[in-house]
XYZ file of C-alpha atoms in Angstrom:
702
model
C -5.310 26.173 -8.946
C -6.878 27.074 -5.683
C -7.937 23.387 -4.325
C -11.947 23.491 -4.106
C -12.329 25.000 -7.428
C -11.040 21.285 -7.491
C -13.802 20.126 -5.718
C -16.781 21.436 -8.419
C -18.805 18.272 -8.759
C -17.888 17.471 -12.208
C -21.793 18.013 -14.205
C -20.369 21.703 -14.657
C -17.158 20.505 -15.825
C -18.596 21.005 -20.431
C -19.410 18.069 -22.003
C -20.980 16.106 -18.248
C -24.088 17.224 -17.677
C -26.078 15.111 -15.613
C -26.773 11.703 -17.099
C -22.624 11.221 -17.395
C -22.247 12.517 -14.320
C -24.609 9.962 -12.381
C -22.789 7.232 -15.055
C -19.523 8.931 -14.324
C -20.344 8.647 -10.073
C -21.421 5.279 -9.994
C -18.966 3.044 -12.584
C -15.908 5.042 -11.617
C -16.341 6.724 -8.359
C -15.551 10.609 -9.595
C -17.915 13.038 -8.051
C -15.640 16.002 -8.469
C -12.878 17.729 -11.000
C -10.666 16.286 -8.347
C -11.680 12.833 -8.613
C -11.118 13.102 -13.195
C -7.857 15.051 -12.570
C -6.941 11.444 -10.865
C -7.745 8.851 -13.018
C -5.445 8.147 -13.860
C -4.448 5.050 -17.056
C -3.729 1.915 -17.333
C -1.996 1.411 -19.834
C -0.863 3.690 -23.141
C -0.479 3.669 -27.187
C 2.046 4.760 -28.670
C 0.883 6.870 -31.030
C 3.980 9.017 -32.020
C 3.594 7.373 -35.562
C 1.147 6.730 -38.982
C 1.511 3.638 -40.912
C 1.882 3.293 -45.198
C -0.970 0.367 -45.643
C 2.570 -1.244 -47.303
C 4.074 -1.022 -44.535
C 1.825 -2.193 -42.195
C 2.560 -6.148 -40.381
C -0.064 -9.095 -39.496
C 0.811 -7.930 -35.967
C -1.471 -8.013 -33.163
C -0.817 -3.985 -32.712
C -3.060 -1.254 -33.045
C -2.018 1.267 -35.598
C -2.637 4.165 -37.245
C -3.056 5.788 -40.552
C -4.312 8.587 -42.339
C -5.858 8.040 -45.790
C -10.192 7.815 -47.503
C -12.787 6.565 -47.422
C -13.436 6.103 -51.240
C -16.315 3.684 -51.250
C -19.261 1.863 -48.772
C -21.293 -0.957 -49.325
C -23.827 -3.457 -47.329
C -22.628 -6.654 -46.565
C -25.397 -9.360 -46.218
C -23.960 -12.161 -43.888
C -25.451 -15.156 -41.991
C -26.738 -12.984 -39.198
C -27.278 -8.808 -40.593
C -25.984 -7.251 -42.051
C -21.887 -5.584 -42.090
C -20.512 -2.240 -42.965
C -17.720 -2.133 -45.520
C -15.361 0.734 -45.934
C -12.372 0.963 -49.216
C -9.847 3.026 -47.462
C -6.526 4.378 -49.756
C -3.538 6.317 -48.375
C -1.936 8.469 -50.212
C 0.058 5.870 -52.260
C -2.687 4.561 -53.466
C -2.947 1.340 -51.314
C -6.037 0.027 -49.986
C -7.213 -1.971 -47.107
C -11.358 -2.017 -45.183
C -13.044 -0.369 -43.047
C -15.811 -3.552 -40.684
C -18.294 -2.778 -38.749
C -21.402 -4.911 -36.492
C -23.044 -2.602 -35.229
C -24.016 1.408 -35.373
C -24.166 1.359 -38.171
C -27.551 3.092 -39.626
C -24.788 6.393 -37.578
C -22.260 5.739 -39.157
C -23.202 5.865 -42.669
C -24.623 9.209 -42.207
C -21.730 10.528 -40.873
C -18.442 9.725 -42.107
C -18.121 12.034 -45.368
C -16.338 10.515 -48.684
C -13.425 11.671 -50.172
C -12.056 13.387 -47.165
C -8.796 12.421 -45.250
C -9.886 10.928 -41.633
C -7.090 9.228 -38.936
C -8.526 6.087 -38.719
C -6.831 3.895 -34.978
C -7.338 0.139 -34.400
C -5.934 -3.378 -34.799
C -5.547 -4.393 -38.172
C -7.247 -7.988 -39.485
C -5.648 -10.151 -42.853
C -8.469 -11.210 -44.591
C -8.442 -12.988 -47.462
C -5.781 -10.984 -49.157
C -6.507 -7.441 -48.110
C -5.896 -5.694 -44.515
C -9.241 -5.280 -42.871
C -9.451 -2.470 -38.988
C -12.814 -3.388 -37.316
C -14.832 -0.451 -35.481
C -11.673 1.702 -36.269
C -11.281 5.080 -33.465
C -11.862 7.786 -36.987
C -10.821 11.204 -36.144
C -10.794 13.547 -39.127
C -7.193 15.267 -40.694
C -8.133 18.530 -39.667
C -9.966 17.676 -36.282
C -6.834 15.904 -35.409
C -4.798 18.018 -36.821
C -5.775 20.911 -34.645
C -6.482 18.634 -31.434
C -3.695 18.396 -28.568
C -0.819 16.868 -29.654
C -1.071 13.738 -28.106
C 1.914 11.106 -28.233
C 0.880 8.539 -26.356
C -2.428 7.650 -26.201
C -3.726 7.011 -22.588
C -6.604 3.687 -22.490
C -8.305 4.592 -19.084
C -10.589 2.188 -16.176
C -13.648 1.390 -18.229
C -16.628 -1.399 -17.525
C -19.079 -2.445 -19.685
C -21.850 -0.127 -18.711
C -20.009 2.953 -19.711
C -19.438 1.608 -22.995
C -22.810 1.311 -23.061
C -23.397 4.627 -22.690
C -21.143 5.989 -25.462
C -18.672 7.039 -22.183
C -15.876 5.456 -24.669
C -11.901 6.096 -23.967
C -11.672 8.853 -25.934
C -14.790 10.073 -25.076
C -13.409 10.522 -21.293
C -10.040 11.274 -22.949
C -11.807 14.770 -24.157
C -13.002 15.473 -20.483
C -9.546 15.781 -18.854
C -8.141 17.574 -22.166
C -11.547 20.038 -21.261
C -10.303 19.607 -17.266
C -7.088 21.378 -17.966
C -8.767 23.708 -20.676
C -10.522 25.485 -17.721
C -7.947 24.570 -14.790
C -5.060 26.305 -17.596
C -3.409 23.240 -16.498
C -2.102 24.782 -13.162
C -2.754 22.973 -10.500
C -1.347 23.993 -6.720
C 2.142 22.593 -5.894
C 1.835 19.734 -3.306
C 5.805 19.049 -2.441
C 7.917 21.173 -1.165
C 10.998 22.626 -3.042
C 13.553 20.565 -0.506
C 11.976 16.939 -1.800
C 11.971 18.180 -6.022
C 15.492 18.664 -6.095
C 16.740 15.683 -3.769
C 15.296 13.451 -5.767
C 14.395 15.128 -8.843
C 10.631 14.814 -9.163
C 8.515 16.443 -11.871
C 6.553 20.232 -10.603
C 3.139 18.893 -9.578
C 1.605 20.305 -13.137
C 4.193 18.650 -15.140
C 3.380 15.459 -14.166
C -0.353 15.800 -14.436
C 0.084 16.967 -17.521
C 2.263 14.048 -18.162
C 0.470 11.186 -16.854
C -3.144 12.131 -19.348
C -0.716 13.277 -22.290
C 2.794 12.362 -22.260
C 5.287 14.011 -24.488
C 7.118 10.551 -24.936
C 7.779 7.523 -22.369
C 11.033 9.368 -20.516
C 8.329 11.412 -19.102
C 5.371 8.789 -18.717
C 8.352 7.794 -16.426
C 8.694 10.783 -14.085
C 5.277 12.030 -14.213
C 4.789 8.724 -12.628
C 7.088 8.771 -10.271
C 6.147 11.427 -9.230
C 2.135 10.858 -8.366
C 3.534 7.498 -6.847
C 6.233 9.260 -4.336
C 3.207 11.582 -3.934
C 0.463 8.772 -3.032
C 2.868 7.013 -1.065
C 4.721 10.496 1.129
C 1.316 11.613 2.060
C 0.214 7.640 3.484
C 3.248 7.471 5.224
C 3.155 11.174 6.430
C -0.613 10.029 8.352
C 0.901 7.615 9.854
C 4.040 8.549 11.297
C 2.194 11.564 12.036
C -0.828 9.417 14.441
C 2.508 7.351 15.644
C 4.310 10.563 17.169
C 0.828 12.050 18.580
C 0.037 9.481 20.455
C 3.434 8.982 21.362
C 3.396 12.439 23.329
C -0.002 12.864 23.863
C -1.241 9.839 24.743
C -0.371 9.087 28.584
C 0.342 5.804 29.009
C 0.805 4.471 33.402
C 3.832 3.107 33.433
C 5.121 -0.545 34.770
C 8.057 0.256 36.112
C 8.366 -3.155 38.063
C 9.298 -5.766 37.385
C 8.733 -7.920 40.289
C 7.862 -10.998 42.629
C 5.144 -12.810 40.017
C 7.281 -11.497 36.279
C 10.510 -13.143 38.422
C 9.253 -15.506 40.745
C 6.963 -17.400 37.209
C 10.652 -16.615 34.270
C 12.694 -18.670 37.394
C 10.592 -21.195 38.602
C 7.503 -21.916 36.381
C 8.661 -22.464 32.833
C 7.795 -24.381 30.341
C 10.609 -24.710 28.139
C 12.863 -22.462 27.303
C 13.117 -19.001 25.580
C 13.780 -18.638 21.960
C 15.952 -15.326 21.994
C 13.411 -13.661 18.383
C 10.166 -14.392 22.276
C 13.475 -13.030 25.005
C 13.822 -10.091 22.160
C 9.842 -9.476 22.054
C 9.759 -9.672 25.536
C 12.654 -6.883 26.253
C 10.493 -4.398 23.266
C 7.486 -5.058 25.098
C 8.709 -4.252 28.744
C 10.686 -0.485 27.067
C 7.017 0.627 25.234
C 5.453 0.259 28.897
C 7.772 1.878 31.291
C 8.464 4.962 29.253
C 5.666 6.215 29.651
C 3.431 6.543 26.872
C 0.169 4.396 25.962
C 2.181 1.419 23.685
C -0.038 0.561 20.650
C 2.697 -2.820 19.569
C 1.443 -5.474 16.584
C 3.328 -8.945 17.814
C 3.075 -11.050 14.491
C 4.606 -14.681 14.332
C 3.348 -17.516 12.638
C 1.733 -20.546 13.747
C 3.190 -21.944 16.983
C 6.189 -19.808 17.178
C 5.219 -19.441 21.092
C 3.514 -15.763 20.439
C 1.121 -17.151 23.858
C 3.693 -17.035 26.398
C 5.111 -13.717 25.147
C 1.875 -12.853 26.073
C 1.881 -14.394 29.514
C 4.573 -12.627 30.816
C 3.184 -8.764 29.259
C 0.187 -9.614 31.481
C 2.750 -10.013 34.883
C 3.725 -7.208 34.063
C 0.924 -5.229 34.127
C -0.085 -7.124 37.596
C 3.573 -7.380 38.868
C 2.441 -2.570 38.769
C -0.996 -3.029 40.635
C -2.901 -3.269 36.789
C -5.497 -5.753 35.499
C -5.149 -7.097 31.817
C -8.025 -8.941 29.284
C -7.472 -10.355 26.606
C -10.300 -11.555 24.270
C -10.162 -13.581 21.024
C -12.623 -13.556 18.360
C -13.988 -16.751 18.334
C -15.114 -19.451 21.608
C -13.209 -22.482 20.823
C -10.147 -19.859 20.922
C -10.727 -17.501 24.168
C -11.418 -21.072 25.374
C -8.355 -22.681 24.709
C -6.260 -19.016 26.128
C -8.076 -19.591 29.832
C -7.129 -23.395 29.547
C -3.115 -22.532 28.840
C -3.514 -19.490 30.777
C -5.060 -20.614 34.194
C -2.482 -23.838 33.692
C -0.211 -21.455 33.628
C -0.263 -18.817 35.479
C -2.481 -21.406 38.710
C 1.478 -22.312 40.452
C 1.518 -18.712 40.991
C -1.982 -18.037 42.271
C -3.463 -15.622 39.700
C -6.383 -15.836 39.798
C -8.261 -15.455 36.026
C -11.463 -16.267 34.523
C -13.331 -16.371 31.788
C -16.210 -14.687 29.608
C -17.428 -16.038 26.828
C -21.652 -15.620 25.083
C -22.233 -19.093 26.908
C -21.274 -18.180 30.215
C -23.976 -18.697 33.036
C -26.054 -15.348 34.173
C -24.652 -16.156 37.959
C -21.308 -16.454 37.017
C -21.014 -13.228 35.238
C -22.367 -11.938 38.352
C -19.338 -12.894 40.197
C -16.560 -12.080 37.082
C -18.702 -8.438 37.086
C -18.325 -7.969 41.024
C -14.340 -10.190 41.816
C -13.537 -7.534 38.141
C -14.584 -4.160 39.909
C -12.974 -4.915 43.012
C -9.736 -5.689 41.361
C -9.926 -9.721 42.918
C -9.607 -11.105 38.980
C -5.501 -10.582 37.964
C -6.990 -11.809 34.366
C -10.120 -11.937 32.196
C -10.283 -13.545 28.799
C -12.805 -13.777 26.806
C -14.887 -12.503 22.828
C -16.156 -9.380 22.132
C -18.347 -10.142 25.519
C -15.463 -8.277 26.605
C -17.114 -4.378 25.223
C -19.935 -5.004 27.108
C -20.911 -1.856 29.002
C -21.668 -4.138 32.262
C -17.328 -5.398 31.892
C -15.701 -2.513 34.627
C -12.635 -3.118 35.335
C -11.048 -1.669 38.572
C -7.458 -0.638 36.594
C -7.263 -2.183 33.301
C -3.433 -0.998 32.200
C -3.255 -4.030 29.003
C -6.143 -5.301 25.815
C -4.486 -7.869 24.096
C -5.832 -8.457 21.060
C -5.355 -11.893 19.349
C -6.071 -11.519 15.587
C -7.326 -8.327 15.420
C -8.024 -7.631 12.006
C -11.106 -9.333 13.039
C -12.135 -7.170 15.118
C -13.912 -4.080 13.756
C -12.507 -0.259 15.010
C -15.140 1.154 17.155
C -14.870 -2.758 18.577
C -11.391 -2.085 19.466
C -12.203 2.420 21.112
C -14.483 0.397 23.456
C -11.342 -1.116 25.492
C -10.040 2.173 25.279
C -12.914 3.586 27.568
C -13.188 1.086 29.818
C -10.990 3.783 31.995
C -9.760 7.625 32.917
C -6.710 6.407 30.630
C -6.653 3.933 27.428
C -4.321 0.881 28.736
C -1.641 -0.786 26.734
C -2.512 -1.913 23.638
C -1.009 -6.029 22.188
C -2.475 -7.057 18.634
C -1.452 -10.604 17.938
C -1.561 -11.969 14.802
C -0.821 -15.421 13.379
C -1.292 -14.604 9.669
C 2.272 -12.513 8.823
C 2.785 -9.826 7.246
C 4.821 -9.370 4.367
C 6.933 -5.886 5.074
C 5.655 -3.418 2.830
C 1.732 -4.506 3.137
C 2.879 -3.616 7.022
C 4.438 -0.290 6.459
C 1.549 0.549 5.092
C -1.402 -0.733 6.754
C 0.377 -0.842 10.565
C 2.402 2.334 9.922
C 1.235 3.707 13.212
C 1.831 0.862 15.416
C 5.069 -0.474 16.519
C 5.750 -4.283 15.386
C 7.392 -7.272 17.123
C 8.192 -10.500 15.267
C 9.262 -14.087 16.307
C 10.352 -15.382 13.925
C 12.132 -18.808 15.499
C 9.529 -21.499 16.533
C 10.864 -23.200 19.794
C 13.284 -26.381 19.372
C 12.408 -29.789 19.461
C 9.242 -28.666 16.200
C 9.556 -30.366 13.193
C 8.909 -28.748 9.987
C 6.113 -30.147 9.023
C 6.465 -32.572 5.903
C 3.848 -31.423 2.915
C 2.903 -33.000 -0.516
C 0.709 -32.395 -3.376
C -1.351 -35.621 -4.467
C -4.052 -35.825 -7.773
C -7.196 -37.068 -6.936
C -5.952 -40.515 -8.777
C -3.762 -41.334 -6.249
C -5.973 -41.178 -2.956
C -6.091 -45.017 -2.150
C -2.450 -44.182 -1.292
C -3.385 -41.481 0.922
C -5.978 -43.397 2.751
C -3.609 -45.696 3.541
C -0.849 -43.549 4.876
C -4.222 -42.456 7.410
C -4.771 -45.834 8.560
C -0.458 -45.868 9.110
C -0.532 -43.025 11.118
C -4.364 -43.674 12.950
C -2.904 -47.226 13.760
C -0.317 -45.126 15.917
C -2.329 -43.179 17.647
C -2.707 -40.095 15.368
C -5.720 -37.701 14.664
C -6.183 -36.373 11.349
C -8.254 -33.766 9.964
C -9.878 -33.749 6.574
C -10.852 -30.212 5.357
C -13.305 -28.694 2.579
C -13.176 -25.208 0.644
C -16.176 -23.055 1.486
C -17.099 -21.001 -0.661
C -19.464 -18.401 -0.305
C -21.270 -18.489 -3.977
C -21.617 -22.053 -4.118
C -22.773 -23.330 -0.476
C -25.136 -25.835 -1.852
C -22.111 -27.415 -4.102
C -19.594 -26.907 -1.196
C -21.908 -28.526 1.264
C -23.056 -32.103 -1.527
C -18.920 -31.957 -1.947
C -18.374 -31.960 2.153
C -21.407 -35.061 2.749
C -19.992 -37.066 -0.048
C -16.759 -36.829 0.995
C -18.113 -37.508 4.239
C -19.613 -40.743 3.023
C -17.084 -41.948 1.128
C -14.923 -41.379 4.658
C -16.936 -43.843 6.095
C -16.990 -46.159 3.993
C -13.402 -46.213 4.447
C -12.462 -45.934 7.409
C -16.061 -48.689 8.516
C -17.406 -47.683 12.707
C -16.627 -49.481 15.034
C -12.032 -49.560 14.292
C -12.433 -45.730 13.081
C -15.051 -42.697 15.197
C -15.139 -39.865 12.631
C -16.006 -36.237 13.769
C -18.487 -33.799 11.323
C -18.212 -29.766 11.843
C -19.442 -28.174 8.898
C -21.205 -24.400 9.381
C -24.964 -25.512 8.778
C -24.477 -26.675 12.316
C -25.777 -24.933 15.337
C -23.340 -23.576 16.753
C -23.555 -26.242 20.298
C -23.785 -29.157 17.819
C -20.163 -27.817 16.698
C -18.668 -27.852 19.722
C -20.203 -30.785 20.827
C -18.182 -32.227 17.351
C -14.936 -30.348 19.040
C -15.334 -31.258 22.143
C -15.234 -34.939 20.757
C -11.869 -34.723 18.629
C -9.519 -32.895 21.350
C -10.697 -35.676 24.127
C -9.630 -37.918 21.113
C -12.365 -40.019 21.351
C -12.620 -39.066 17.243
C -9.780 -40.015 15.102
C -10.580 -38.000 12.167
C -12.465 -35.150 11.999
C -14.400 -33.537 8.453
C -14.441 -30.477 8.514
C -14.596 -27.035 6.664
C -12.357 -24.528 7.205
C -14.378 -23.614 10.201
C -11.167 -24.824 12.087
C -8.976 -22.683 10.307
C -8.292 -20.191 13.119
C -5.948 -21.192 16.352
C -7.664 -24.742 17.995
C -5.022 -27.219 19.231
C -4.509 -30.302 19.001
C -0.857 -31.844 19.740
C -2.163 -35.048 18.715
C -3.361 -34.144 15.187
C -0.852 -35.144 13.288
C -2.319 -35.391 9.911
C -3.742 -32.197 7.369
C -5.502 -33.093 4.496
C -6.625 -30.307 2.278
C -9.103 -31.230 -0.742
C -9.789 -29.997 -3.429
C -6.130 -27.877 -2.597
C -6.390 -25.608 -5.367
C -9.406 -23.595 -4.098
C -8.150 -22.179 -1.134
C -5.614 -18.789 -1.085
C -1.536 -19.737 0.097
C -2.461 -18.271 3.912
C -5.897 -20.146 4.095
C -4.098 -22.955 3.667
C -0.957 -21.835 5.358
C -3.396 -20.827 7.853
C -4.694 -24.759 8.247
C -1.167 -26.772 7.417
C -0.927 -24.526 10.995
C -2.997 -27.100 12.976
C -0.972 -29.897 13.423
C 2.482 -30.070 13.764
C 1.939 -28.732 17.492
C 3.416 -31.937 19.085
C 6.125 -33.692 18.961
C 5.706 -36.012 16.157
C 6.565 -35.372 12.546
C 3.765 -33.941 11.232
C 1.865 -34.134 7.879
C -0.342 -32.243 5.626
C -1.251 -33.204 2.061
C -2.913 -31.045 -0.495
C -4.872 -32.677 -2.689
C -6.111 -31.798 -6.497
C -7.706 -32.394 -9.603
C -4.720 -32.657 -12.420
C -6.521 -29.354 -14.314
C -5.171 -26.370 -12.429
C -4.231 -22.966 -13.333
C -0.449 -21.315 -12.642
C -1.112 -19.318 -10.588
C -2.810 -22.993 -8.551
C 1.151 -24.509 -9.502
C 2.903 -21.539 -7.518
C 0.340 -21.492 -4.884
C 0.679 -25.451 -4.551
C 4.700 -25.275 -5.103
C 5.581 -22.478 -2.326
C 3.400 -24.476 -0.311
C 5.535 -27.821 -0.549
C 8.821 -26.549 -0.583
C 8.831 -24.064 2.737
C 7.280 -23.379 5.496
C 8.111 -19.641 6.370
C 5.074 -17.773 6.447
C 6.772 -14.472 5.643
C 7.824 -15.564 2.417
C 4.418 -17.220 1.705
C 2.715 -13.750 2.225
C 5.518 -12.452 0.190
C 3.976 -14.924 -2.836
C -0.025 -14.055 -1.944
C 0.624 -10.611 -2.017
C 1.916 -10.995 -5.498
C -0.547 -13.163 -6.057
C -3.803 -11.616 -5.372
C -2.784 -7.496 -4.611
C -3.590 -6.236 -1.127
C -6.229 -5.747 -1.650
C -7.678 -9.334 -1.067
C -5.221 -9.664 2.078
C -6.281 -8.401 4.212
C -9.993 -9.930 4.127
C -13.226 -8.766 2.069
C -14.142 -6.426 5.362
C -10.674 -4.649 4.787
C -10.349 -5.092 0.637
C -11.248 -1.420 0.303
C -7.905 -0.782 3.141
C -5.178 0.404 0.240
C -7.327 2.306 -2.295
C -4.299 3.989 -4.070
C -4.848 5.862 -6.861
C -1.410 5.131 -9.255
C 0.802 3.422 -7.076
C 1.194 -0.563 -6.369
C 2.685 -0.932 -3.097
C 4.515 -4.451 -4.406
C 6.168 -3.144 -7.759
C 6.523 0.297 -6.273
C 8.132 -0.921 -3.197
C 11.650 0.522 -2.968
C 8.988 4.190 -3.825
C 7.373 2.901 -0.512
C 10.629 2.776 0.923
C 11.364 5.980 0.088
C 8.570 8.089 0.680
C 8.014 7.059 3.870
C 11.774 7.417 4.973
C 11.124 11.256 3.312
C 8.271 11.333 5.537
C 10.248 10.378 9.146
C 13.383 12.006 7.948
C 10.363 15.601 7.476
C 8.871 14.760 11.462
C 12.071 14.219 13.092
C 13.386 17.713 11.999
C 9.990 20.004 11.770
C 7.203 17.325 13.725
C 4.711 20.282 12.531
C 5.984 21.517 9.567
C 6.109 24.957 10.470
C 9.290 25.341 9.496
C 8.357 27.943 5.967
C 9.830 25.677 3.629
C 7.685 22.821 4.598
C 4.587 24.528 4.308
C 3.055 23.918 1.319
C 3.649 19.671 2.534
C 1.373 21.398 5.819
C -1.403 22.344 3.456
C -1.709 19.542 1.161
C -1.811 17.248 4.105
C -3.733 19.533 5.928
C -6.405 19.337 2.508
C -6.574 15.417 1.618
C -7.564 15.411 5.609
C -10.292 17.902 4.405
C -11.544 16.065 0.978
C -10.988 12.567 3.280
C -8.496 12.137 0.269
C -7.007 10.261 2.342
C -7.292 6.395 3.187
C -8.289 6.133 7.062
C -6.311 3.308 8.237
C -7.301 -0.009 9.621
C -5.257 0.594 13.072
C-alpha cells in the first residue's frame, strides 16, 4: 500500500463524515488513515467462547451468549423507568437484559424471537442473572462479520461516548480501513531484521493488533510494532549524533596547558573522586577530537559537577578560547559566579557575571571586555543570549539544568561564532538509563556516580503530623548547635490560594514556637517581588535567620553549607524527584544533616512507596528509576516536555528490553551502512524518510 494513500484525510473513510471526523481529530488526534491505523487497543476481551446461561458464574467477567428476546416490558422505578427484556438461550434457561437510557430507540430497533449475540458483564439480581446495556448484534450479521476472537478495546473519552462513537464504532471504522486498503501495507523493516529477530511481517502485525486470532499472535504483533517504533526513534537519534560528529567540526583543543596544570597541581580545594577524574578524561577526549562536543553530565546533588565544569573551561582558555556558563535563575548564576571566581582568582583568570539585575554601565564594560577577548569566562542567566553579547571566540558553552531552557534558546548560543562552541549540559536531576537512551540518545553521557569523601549521607525519616512537637524540639536542638533549618510547603498551581494559606498558617505556628528575639525567620514564596525574595534568601545565606519557611522556589541550587535540617510539609504531595532535589539542599557541609518528611495519616499506596523510597536510599538514580515506574516517562521531564515521548504502542519502562534490542540493532546497522545505501536496507531508508516527512517521528529535546 502506497504510504501516501495512508495520508488521506479521515473524512473520506466510509462511515466517518465531517462531524465524526472533527470529534476524532479533537479527542484522539486522528487526522488521517495512518492515524487511525496507529490507534492501538489498550486491552482485549476474549471472545473465543460462547456461554450458556446455566454456565454463568457470579464473577465480574465479560461474557458472550447466543439467544433471543421473548418478552419486553417497561418497569417504573424511583427515578424514571427501566426497560427489561427476557432473554433465553437454546436450552431454555432465562436471564434479563436491562436498559436505563436510550429506551425508545432500543424498543424500536429490537426484534423479538430473533437470534442475537449479546456481550457484557452479568449481575446476579433477585435469583436471576441480568446484563445491563449489553452489546447486541443479530447472529446472522455476527457470522458474516470479521471473526474477531479477541475483542480490542480502544482508547475513549466521555465526549466520544456522548457522540455515539463507541468502541464498536471505532472497531468498524478500522475494519473499513482494512477493506479499503485490502490489508496491504508497505513493509518498513528489512528482511535481515525480520529473520534475525523472527518478527511478523507488517501486514500480519497490523492485522493481529486490531483483530488478533489468538493470544500468541497478539503477543507477536505487539513485539513487532513496539520494536519498530523504538528502532526508528533510535535510528533518528544515532543518525543525528553521527552526522554531527562528521559534519559539525569543532574547535580542536589540543593543548593541556599551563592554566589547567597549575590549577590541578596547586589550587584544587580537594582531591578529585575517581568518577570526576573519569568524566574529565571523557571531556578532554571530546575537546581534542576535531568534532563538536555535545555531552550531558549527570551527577547527583553535591557530587561535584562544578569543579568538572571549571576544569573544562580551563582547557578552553589554555587553547586561546573563551567559555560561558548559563544557569536558569539569578540565584544559581550568582552562586556559580562566587564559587568559580574564588577558585580562579588565584591563577589570574578573569570572570564576569551577567544577569538581568546587572547595571547598564557594568554591562557595557562586560560587553567590551568580551569582544576584545580580555574576559575569559562569562557566567549568567539567559541574559547571555541577548544579541548585544558578542564573544571574541567562544569555545565552550556550559548549560546548567538544561531542561529549563528551550531548544531555541540553546540554538542562539551556537550562532555566537563562525563554528558552534563545544556544549556541556549539566543536570542534577538523575535520568534513568532507559529515559536517557530515548531522550538524549544523540548526546554522549557522562555520569558522576560517587560523592566526595567526607560527605555524610543525609538521614531521612518520615513523621506524622501528630509528632510535630517532637520535631519542633529537634529543630531547637539543631539551632542551639548553630545550624539552620528549611521548612518547605508544597505549591500546586491549581490550589494556589489554599497553598498560600497553608504556608502562612505554617509560618504563624512556627513564629509562635520560635519567637523573636531568640529566633529569626525568613519567608519566601511565589507572590513576593523578586527583590524581596532575594533579600530574604540573602539573610538566610548570611546566617542572619535560622529558619527559612518557603514554597519550592528553593528547589534548585541554593548552597547554604550551614543548613542541616530540611523539613518537607505535606510530603505526600510532592513527586519523588522533587523530594530528592529538596533533600539535596542540606548535607552540603561537614555536619550530619537530616531530612524530615511530614505527612498526615491518610496516604495513598503510591505516596507510601515514594516516602519509603526516600527513607531507604540517597541514590538519585535508584530514586529516578522508581519515579519512572510510578509516573511514566511523560511527566518526568516536566510539563513543557510532556509531549516528548508521544509513543503509540511502546512503553519505555515496561519495554526496556525491547528498547535495548532496538538501540543495539540501530547501532549495528548504522555502523555497517551509515547512509543506508545497501540494497538490503533501502526499505528502512524509505520508511525513515516517510516518518520524517510526515512528522510521525518525534522530535526530541536535544
